[in-house]
């Protein structure tokens, strides 16, 4: 790692795949000539500088990281911003109430004075990117390979903080190719973001969990915000005197429509992929990690859903967390199935065999995969335990909150007033968020369920025996009633379940109260058991795996030194992918068209249904075919969604889908079920991105919401 001179590139390895237009999330600031030329060959009409430039306005200046994990785009000269409904979901819920339920009813600001401030929401604009590999490697010199994983985060954090202080901006240094390259990204953060418009949930989540990750799709997954700045043009906290942001670049909006084969390009901040994962990692994922995660999330979702359908206030309170849990419940279930169905493990094994053939005679790589296998074998006996701790025990809001108090307990015992004050500041914010989203009936059932599931499914030798011995005094450990009684007692006696009691405790925290709290005792029983007996195995696993993966990718880069196109895994840094609007054949005898229209909404519509209800006005407009300028010029129908073979992943939600001229034609919001192995490997035939057609979005804004003020603000291309 120390001596690697990395050529900065962005395409494919020779033995992983050939260069295909429909795979690859490329760094726009180092777009290789081969990739750019292929984009032009496929239809792109823009120059490299129009895609990304530091000195001039370019498309990158219209793309933002929205909140902590989505993408959004600037679409007007007054800072209007489009993203997905599910990206704005928590913020919409936060500004809603039972009397003003914007999730249920929608919201449209008819002027700027009606726009609603969203506390805590920010957007990040990328200003520049710089390779700092040499500087990081200097910091790593002399550190043993198996210690780098533990020490690297602090090194990058310190370097980022120093650069931030120097520049006065937000600087983040990100790792690429398993620690073989490091790039420093400088961002400008805007914190006055206001809700401008959102469709009713029955449009924004039409199809619910049933249609999630599925095609055909008829979801109007969008929300609209606006970025504000100070009067002198700088980022600022919310203030009534702030003015709309004046962007360097905003996206024109095309309502010309799409057809099969059209060029499509997506910008965004994809969260994570692991496409250089070995076959051994995939076996652990398929055998242990994913199935247990799915089972635990399924249990939590059932308890939350049971309470949400009883009370609109509870539904509003749990909406954001439920949506997040459900989204990846289905994803991880589908990912495992597609990995197996598409023989991804076998494909990885072929890659590894090709690497070994290339590495023969190169002493540095001797026994690399033997060592990787041994690393996974040593961790495998404890892997389920860790999933059950994080997704089970800490899947309960009260137990997760209780676990977060361990730092406070330590500070109190050490009699360190400064540390206590510091920890209390964090805890007050955490408890505020916890209490606002807490639903005791569902969490009580979650506590009972996960404690019983841990007992039944985790190796008996790995249980916190003192905890379960104590539980025996209530009743049989095989009986659900025992766990239900314990959960009821926990909530009746924990200070965490009573806001007044917790605030009294926080005003003068003491070790005895915390030690005697049943929620804290329970969380600590599991945390201490893992930290004392099994954390050492996880640390060893992480440290060794980082070292071996780093060496593996070093070899991959060397193998392809003359190939300018080895794109790195996604890591929430700005990327471009390109491809085409494209139909596909998911199985024999079935052809999926590239578009869905409002006909499908009528076919799926069920009045009063939890997932397939829709506003009556929308149904009336569709039946009357009152589409205005948003109807497709050829078919005269209204297109709701389309699919492309662009390469995306989580974090691309809200990403702009652009045509060959850089005009906005849609919003990416999902992938298809047949290709849910895409974080690990892309299926060139089946991989599809599900996109909201911009014409349906504008139709809803205009015809349903009556917000013609927003339509007039856009630069429409007709």
mmCIF file with all atom_site columns, N, CA and C in Angstrom, residues 257-293:
data_model
loop_
_atom_site.group_PDB
_atom_site.id
_atom_site.type_symbol
_atom_site.label_atom_id
_atom_site.label_alt_id
_atom_site.label_comp_id
_atom_site.label_asym_id
_atom_site.label_entity_id
_atom_site.label_seq_id
_atom_site.pdbx_PDB_ins_code
_atom_site.Cartn_x
_atom_site.Cartn_y
_atom_site.Cartn_z
_atom_site.occupancy
_atom_site.B_iso_or_equiv
_atom_site.pdbx_formal_charge
_atom_site.auth_seq_id
_atom_site.auth_comp_id
_atom_site.auth_asym_id
_atom_site.auth_atom_id
_atom_site.pdbx_PDB_model_num
ATOM 1   N N  . UNK A 1 257 ? -40.170 14.205  -23.312 1.00 0.00 ? 257 UNK A N  1
ATOM 2   C CA . UNK A 1 257 ? -40.435 12.786  -23.116 1.00 0.00 ? 257 UNK A CA 1
ATOM 3   C C  . UNK A 1 257 ? -39.276 11.899  -23.513 1.00 0.00 ? 257 UNK A C  1
ATOM 4   N N  . UNK A 1 258 ? -39.439 10.607  -23.252 1.00 0.00 ? 258 UNK A N  1
ATOM 5   C CA . UNK A 1 258 ? -38.383 9.630   -23.507 1.00 0.00 ? 258 UNK A CA 1
ATOM 6   C C  . UNK A 1 258 ? -38.903 8.501   -24.378 1.00 0.00 ? 258 UNK A C  1
ATOM 7   N N  . UNK A 1 259 ? -37.965 7.802   -25.013 1.00 0.00 ? 259 UNK A N  1
ATOM 8   C CA . UNK A 1 259 ? -38.315 6.592   -25.767 1.00 0.00 ? 259 UNK A CA 1
ATOM 9   C C  . UNK A 1 259 ? -37.214 5.561   -25.570 1.00 0.00 ? 259 UNK A C  1
ATOM 10  N N  . UNK A 1 260 ? -37.536 4.315   -25.849 1.00 0.00 ? 260 UNK A N  1
ATOM 11  C CA . UNK A 1 260 ? -36.589 3.218   -25.675 1.00 0.00 ? 260 UNK A CA 1
ATOM 12  C C  . UNK A 1 260 ? -35.312 3.492   -26.459 1.00 0.00 ? 260 UNK A C  1
ATOM 13  N N  . UNK A 1 261 ? -34.171 3.395   -25.770 1.00 0.00 ? 261 UNK A N  1
ATOM 14  C CA . UNK A 1 261 ? -32.891 3.602   -26.432 1.00 0.00 ? 261 UNK A CA 1
ATOM 15  C C  . UNK A 1 261 ? -32.301 4.988   -26.260 1.00 0.00 ? 261 UNK A C  1
ATOM 16  N N  . UNK A 1 262 ? -33.060 5.928   -25.704 1.00 0.00 ? 262 UNK A N  1
ATOM 17  C CA . UNK A 1 262 ? -32.537 7.281   -25.487 1.00 0.00 ? 262 UNK A CA 1
ATOM 18  C C  . UNK A 1 262 ? -31.363 7.261   -24.506 1.00 0.00 ? 262 UNK A C  1
ATOM 19  N N  . UNK A 1 263 ? -30.384 8.129   -24.749 1.00 0.00 ? 263 UNK A N  1
ATOM 20  C CA . UNK A 1 263 ? -29.268 8.298   -23.821 1.00 0.00 ? 263 UNK A CA 1
ATOM 21  C C  . UNK A 1 263 ? -29.786 8.833   -22.485 1.00 0.00 ? 263 UNK A C  1
ATOM 22  N N  . UNK A 1 264 ? -29.240 8.321   -21.386 1.00 0.00 ? 264 UNK A N  1
ATOM 23  C CA . UNK A 1 264 ? -29.603 8.818   -20.061 1.00 0.00 ? 264 UNK A CA 1
ATOM 24  C C  . UNK A 1 264 ? -28.354 8.873   -19.189 1.00 0.00 ? 264 UNK A C  1
ATOM 25  N N  . UNK A 1 265 ? -28.304 9.868   -18.346 1.00 0.00 ? 265 UNK A N  1
ATOM 26  C CA . UNK A 1 265 ? -27.152 10.084  -17.480 1.00 0.00 ? 265 UNK A CA 1
ATOM 27  C C  . UNK A 1 265 ? -27.657 10.456  -16.094 1.00 0.00 ? 265 UNK A C  1
ATOM 28  N N  . UNK A 1 266 ? -27.027 9.904   -15.065 1.00 0.00 ? 266 UNK A N  1
ATOM 29  C CA . UNK A 1 266 ? -27.446 10.159  -13.694 1.00 0.00 ? 266 UNK A CA 1
ATOM 30  C C  . UNK A 1 266 ? -26.264 10.657  -12.871 1.00 0.00 ? 266 UNK A C  1
ATOM 31  N N  . UNK A 1 267 ? -26.473 11.802  -12.217 1.00 0.00 ? 267 UNK A N  1
ATOM 32  C CA . UNK A 1 267 ? -25.512 12.316  -11.240 1.00 0.00 ? 267 UNK A CA 1
ATOM 33  C C  . UNK A 1 267 ? -26.034 11.983  -9.848  1.00 0.00 ? 267 UNK A C  1
ATOM 34  N N  . UNK A 1 268 ? -25.115 11.838  -8.886  1.00 0.00 ? 268 UNK A N  1
ATOM 35  C CA . UNK A 1 268 ? -25.602 11.652  -7.531  1.00 0.00 ? 268 UNK A CA 1
ATOM 36  C C  . UNK A 1 268 ? -24.530 11.245  -6.559  1.00 0.00 ? 268 UNK A C  1
ATOM 37  N N  . UNK A 1 269 ? -25.002 10.890  -5.376  1.00 0.00 ? 269 UNK A N  1
ATOM 38  C CA . UNK A 1 269 ? -24.121 10.509  -4.274  1.00 0.00 ? 269 UNK A CA 1
ATOM 39  C C  . UNK A 1 269 ? -24.442 9.080   -3.826  1.00 0.00 ? 269 UNK A C  1
ATOM 40  N N  . UNK A 1 270 ? -24.118 8.084   -4.651  1.00 0.00 ? 270 UNK A N  1
ATOM 41  C CA . UNK A 1 270 ? -24.390 6.690   -4.274  1.00 0.00 ? 270 UNK A CA 1
ATOM 42  C C  . UNK A 1 270 ? -23.680 6.330   -2.974  1.00 0.00 ? 270 UNK A C  1
ATOM 43  N N  . UNK A 1 271 ? -24.412 5.674   -2.074  1.00 0.00 ? 271 UNK A N  1
ATOM 44  C CA . UNK A 1 271 ? -23.900 5.446   -0.726  1.00 0.00 ? 271 UNK A CA 1
ATOM 45  C C  . UNK A 1 271 ? -22.790 4.435   -0.608  1.00 0.00 ? 271 UNK A C  1
ATOM 46  N N  . UNK A 1 272 ? -23.038 3.201   -1.039  1.00 0.00 ? 272 UNK A N  1
ATOM 47  C CA . UNK A 1 272 ? -22.007 2.178   -0.891  1.00 0.00 ? 272 UNK A CA 1
ATOM 48  C C  . UNK A 1 272 ? -22.256 1.007   -1.824  1.00 0.00 ? 272 UNK A C  1
ATOM 49  N N  . UNK A 1 273 ? -21.171 0.513   -2.384  1.00 0.00 ? 273 UNK A N  1
ATOM 50  C CA . UNK A 1 273 ? -21.170 -0.772  -3.075  1.00 0.00 ? 273 UNK A CA 1
ATOM 51  C C  . UNK A 1 273 ? -19.955 -1.541  -2.571  1.00 0.00 ? 273 UNK A C  1
ATOM 52  N N  . UNK A 1 274 ? -19.919 -2.813  -2.879  1.00 0.00 ? 274 UNK A N  1
ATOM 53  C CA . UNK A 1 274 ? -18.784 -3.646  -2.465  1.00 0.00 ? 274 UNK A CA 1
ATOM 54  C C  . UNK A 1 274 ? -18.486 -4.637  -3.586  1.00 0.00 ? 274 UNK A C  1
ATOM 55  N N  . UNK A 1 275 ? -18.212 -4.101  -4.764  1.00 0.00 ? 275 UNK A N  1
ATOM 56  C CA . UNK A 1 275 ? -18.090 -4.934  -5.959  1.00 0.00 ? 275 UNK A CA 1
ATOM 57  C C  . UNK A 1 275 ? -16.757 -5.667  -6.080  1.00 0.00 ? 275 UNK A C  1
ATOM 58  N N  . UNK A 1 276 ? -15.839 -5.363  -5.160  1.00 0.00 ? 276 UNK A N  1
ATOM 59  C CA . UNK A 1 276 ? -14.594 -6.120  -5.117  1.00 0.00 ? 276 UNK A CA 1
ATOM 60  C C  . UNK A 1 276 ? -14.599 -7.098  -3.947  1.00 0.00 ? 276 UNK A C  1
ATOM 61  N N  . UNK A 1 277 ? -15.782 -7.338  -3.386  1.00 0.00 ? 277 UNK A N  1
ATOM 62  C CA . UNK A 1 277 ? -15.927 -8.323  -2.323  1.00 0.00 ? 277 UNK A CA 1
ATOM 63  C C  . UNK A 1 277 ? -15.543 -9.699  -2.855  1.00 0.00 ? 277 UNK A C  1
ATOM 64  N N  . UNK A 1 278 ? -14.944 -10.503 -1.991  1.00 0.00 ? 278 UNK A N  1
ATOM 65  C CA . UNK A 1 278 ? -14.539 -11.846 -2.391  1.00 0.00 ? 278 UNK A CA 1
ATOM 66  C C  . UNK A 1 278 ? -15.689 -12.832 -2.230  1.00 0.00 ? 278 UNK A C  1
ATOM 67  N N  . UNK A 1 279 ? -15.515 -14.011 -2.767  1.00 0.00 ? 279 UNK A N  1
ATOM 68  C CA . UNK A 1 279 ? -16.533 -15.057 -2.660  1.00 0.00 ? 279 UNK A CA 1
ATOM 69  C C  . UNK A 1 279 ? -16.769 -15.437 -1.194  1.00 0.00 ? 279 UNK A C  1
ATOM 70  N N  . UNK A 1 280 ? -15.730 -15.314 -0.365  1.00 0.00 ? 280 UNK A N  1
ATOM 71  C CA . UNK A 1 280 ? -15.858 -15.687 1.043   1.00 0.00 ? 280 UNK A CA 1
ATOM 72  C C  . UNK A 1 280 ? -16.764 -14.696 1.783   1.00 0.00 ? 280 UNK A C  1
ATOM 73  N N  . UNK A 1 281 ? -16.654 -13.441 1.439   1.00 0.00 ? 281 UNK A N  1
ATOM 74  C CA . UNK A 1 281 ? -17.533 -12.433 2.023   1.00 0.00 ? 281 UNK A CA 1
ATOM 75  C C  . UNK A 1 281 ? -18.978 -12.639 1.617   1.00 0.00 ? 281 UNK A C  1
ATOM 76  N N  . UNK A 1 282 ? -19.184 -13.028 0.361   1.00 0.00 ? 282 UNK A N  1
ATOM 77  C CA . UNK A 1 282 ? -20.552 -13.260 -0.114  1.00 0.00 ? 282 UNK A CA 1
ATOM 78  C C  . UNK A 1 282 ? -21.182 -14.468 0.571   1.00 0.00 ? 282 UNK A C  1
ATOM 79  N N  . UNK A 1 283 ? -20.384 -15.483 0.832   1.00 0.00 ? 283 UNK A N  1
ATOM 80  C CA . UNK A 1 283 ? -20.923 -16.661 1.521   1.00 0.00 ? 283 UNK A CA 1
ATOM 81  C C  . UNK A 1 283 ? -21.410 -16.288 2.918   1.00 0.00 ? 283 UNK A C  1
ATOM 82  N N  . UNK A 1 284 ? -20.656 -15.462 3.624   1.00 0.00 ? 284 UNK A N  1
ATOM 83  C CA . UNK A 1 284 ? -21.084 -15.017 4.950   1.00 0.00 ? 284 UNK A CA 1
ATOM 84  C C  . UNK A 1 284 ? -22.369 -14.196 4.855   1.00 0.00 ? 284 UNK A C  1
ATOM 85  N N  . UNK A 1 285 ? -22.445 -13.331 3.856   1.00 0.00 ? 285 UNK A N  1
ATOM 86  C CA . UNK A 1 285 ? -23.623 -12.493 3.656   1.00 0.00 ? 285 UNK A CA 1
ATOM 87  C C  . UNK A 1 285 ? -24.868 -13.338 3.391   1.00 0.00 ? 285 UNK A C  1
ATOM 88  N N  . UNK A 1 286 ? -24.741 -14.314 2.504   1.00 0.00 ? 286 UNK A N  1
ATOM 89  C CA . UNK A 1 286 ? -25.887 -15.128 2.101   1.00 0.00 ? 286 UNK A CA 1
ATOM 90  C C  . UNK A 1 286 ? -26.284 -16.124 3.188   1.00 0.00 ? 286 UNK A C  1
ATOM 91  N N  . UNK A 1 287 ? -25.300 -16.667 3.874   1.00 0.00 ? 287 UNK A N  1
ATOM 92  C CA . UNK A 1 287 ? -25.577 -17.712 4.870   1.00 0.00 ? 287 UNK A CA 1
ATOM 93  C C  . UNK A 1 287 ? -26.050 -17.144 6.203   1.00 0.00 ? 287 UNK A C  1
ATOM 94  N N  . UNK A 1 288 ? -25.481 -16.010 6.628   1.00 0.00 ? 288 UNK A N  1
ATOM 95  C CA . UNK A 1 288 ? -25.716 -15.538 8.000   1.00 0.00 ? 288 UNK A CA 1
ATOM 96  C C  . UNK A 1 288 ? -26.255 -14.111 8.057   1.00 0.00 ? 288 UNK A C  1
ATOM 97  N N  . UNK A 1 289 ? -25.518 -13.159 7.516   1.00 0.00 ? 289 UNK A N  1
ATOM 98  C CA . UNK A 1 289 ? -25.863 -11.752 7.728   1.00 0.00 ? 289 UNK A CA 1
ATOM 99  C C  . UNK A 1 289 ? -27.255 -11.402 7.216   1.00 0.00 ? 289 UNK A C  1
ATOM 100 N N  . UNK A 1 290 ? -27.509 -11.627 5.938   1.00 0.00 ? 290 UNK A N  1
ATOM 101 C CA . UNK A 1 290 ? -28.780 -11.198 5.351   1.00 0.00 ? 290 UNK A CA 1
ATOM 102 C C  . UNK A 1 290 ? -30.005 -11.916 5.903   1.00 0.00 ? 290 UNK A C  1
ATOM 103 N N  . UNK A 1 291 ? -30.019 -13.262 5.978   1.00 0.00 ? 291 UNK A N  1
ATOM 104 C CA . UNK A 1 291 ? -31.244 -13.920 6.453   1.00 0.00 ? 291 UNK A CA 1
ATOM 105 C C  . UNK A 1 291 ? -31.620 -13.553 7.884   1.00 0.00 ? 291 UNK A C  1
ATOM 106 N N  . UNK A 1 292 ? -30.630 -13.384 8.752   1.00 0.00 ? 292 UNK A N  1
ATOM 107 C CA . UNK A 1 292 ? -30.931 -13.012 10.138  1.00 0.00 ? 292 UNK A CA 1
ATOM 108 C C  . UNK A 1 292 ? -31.393 -11.567 10.238  1.00 0.00 ? 292 UNK A C  1
ATOM 109 N N  . UNK A 1 293 ? -30.770 -10.693 9.459   1.00 0.00 ? 293 UNK A N  1
ATOM 110 C CA . UNK A 1 293 ? -31.200 -9.304  9.425   1.00 0.00 ? 293 UNK A CA 1
ATOM 111 C C  . UNK A 1 293 ? -32.645 -9.201  8.953   1.00 0.00 ? 293 UNK A C  1
#
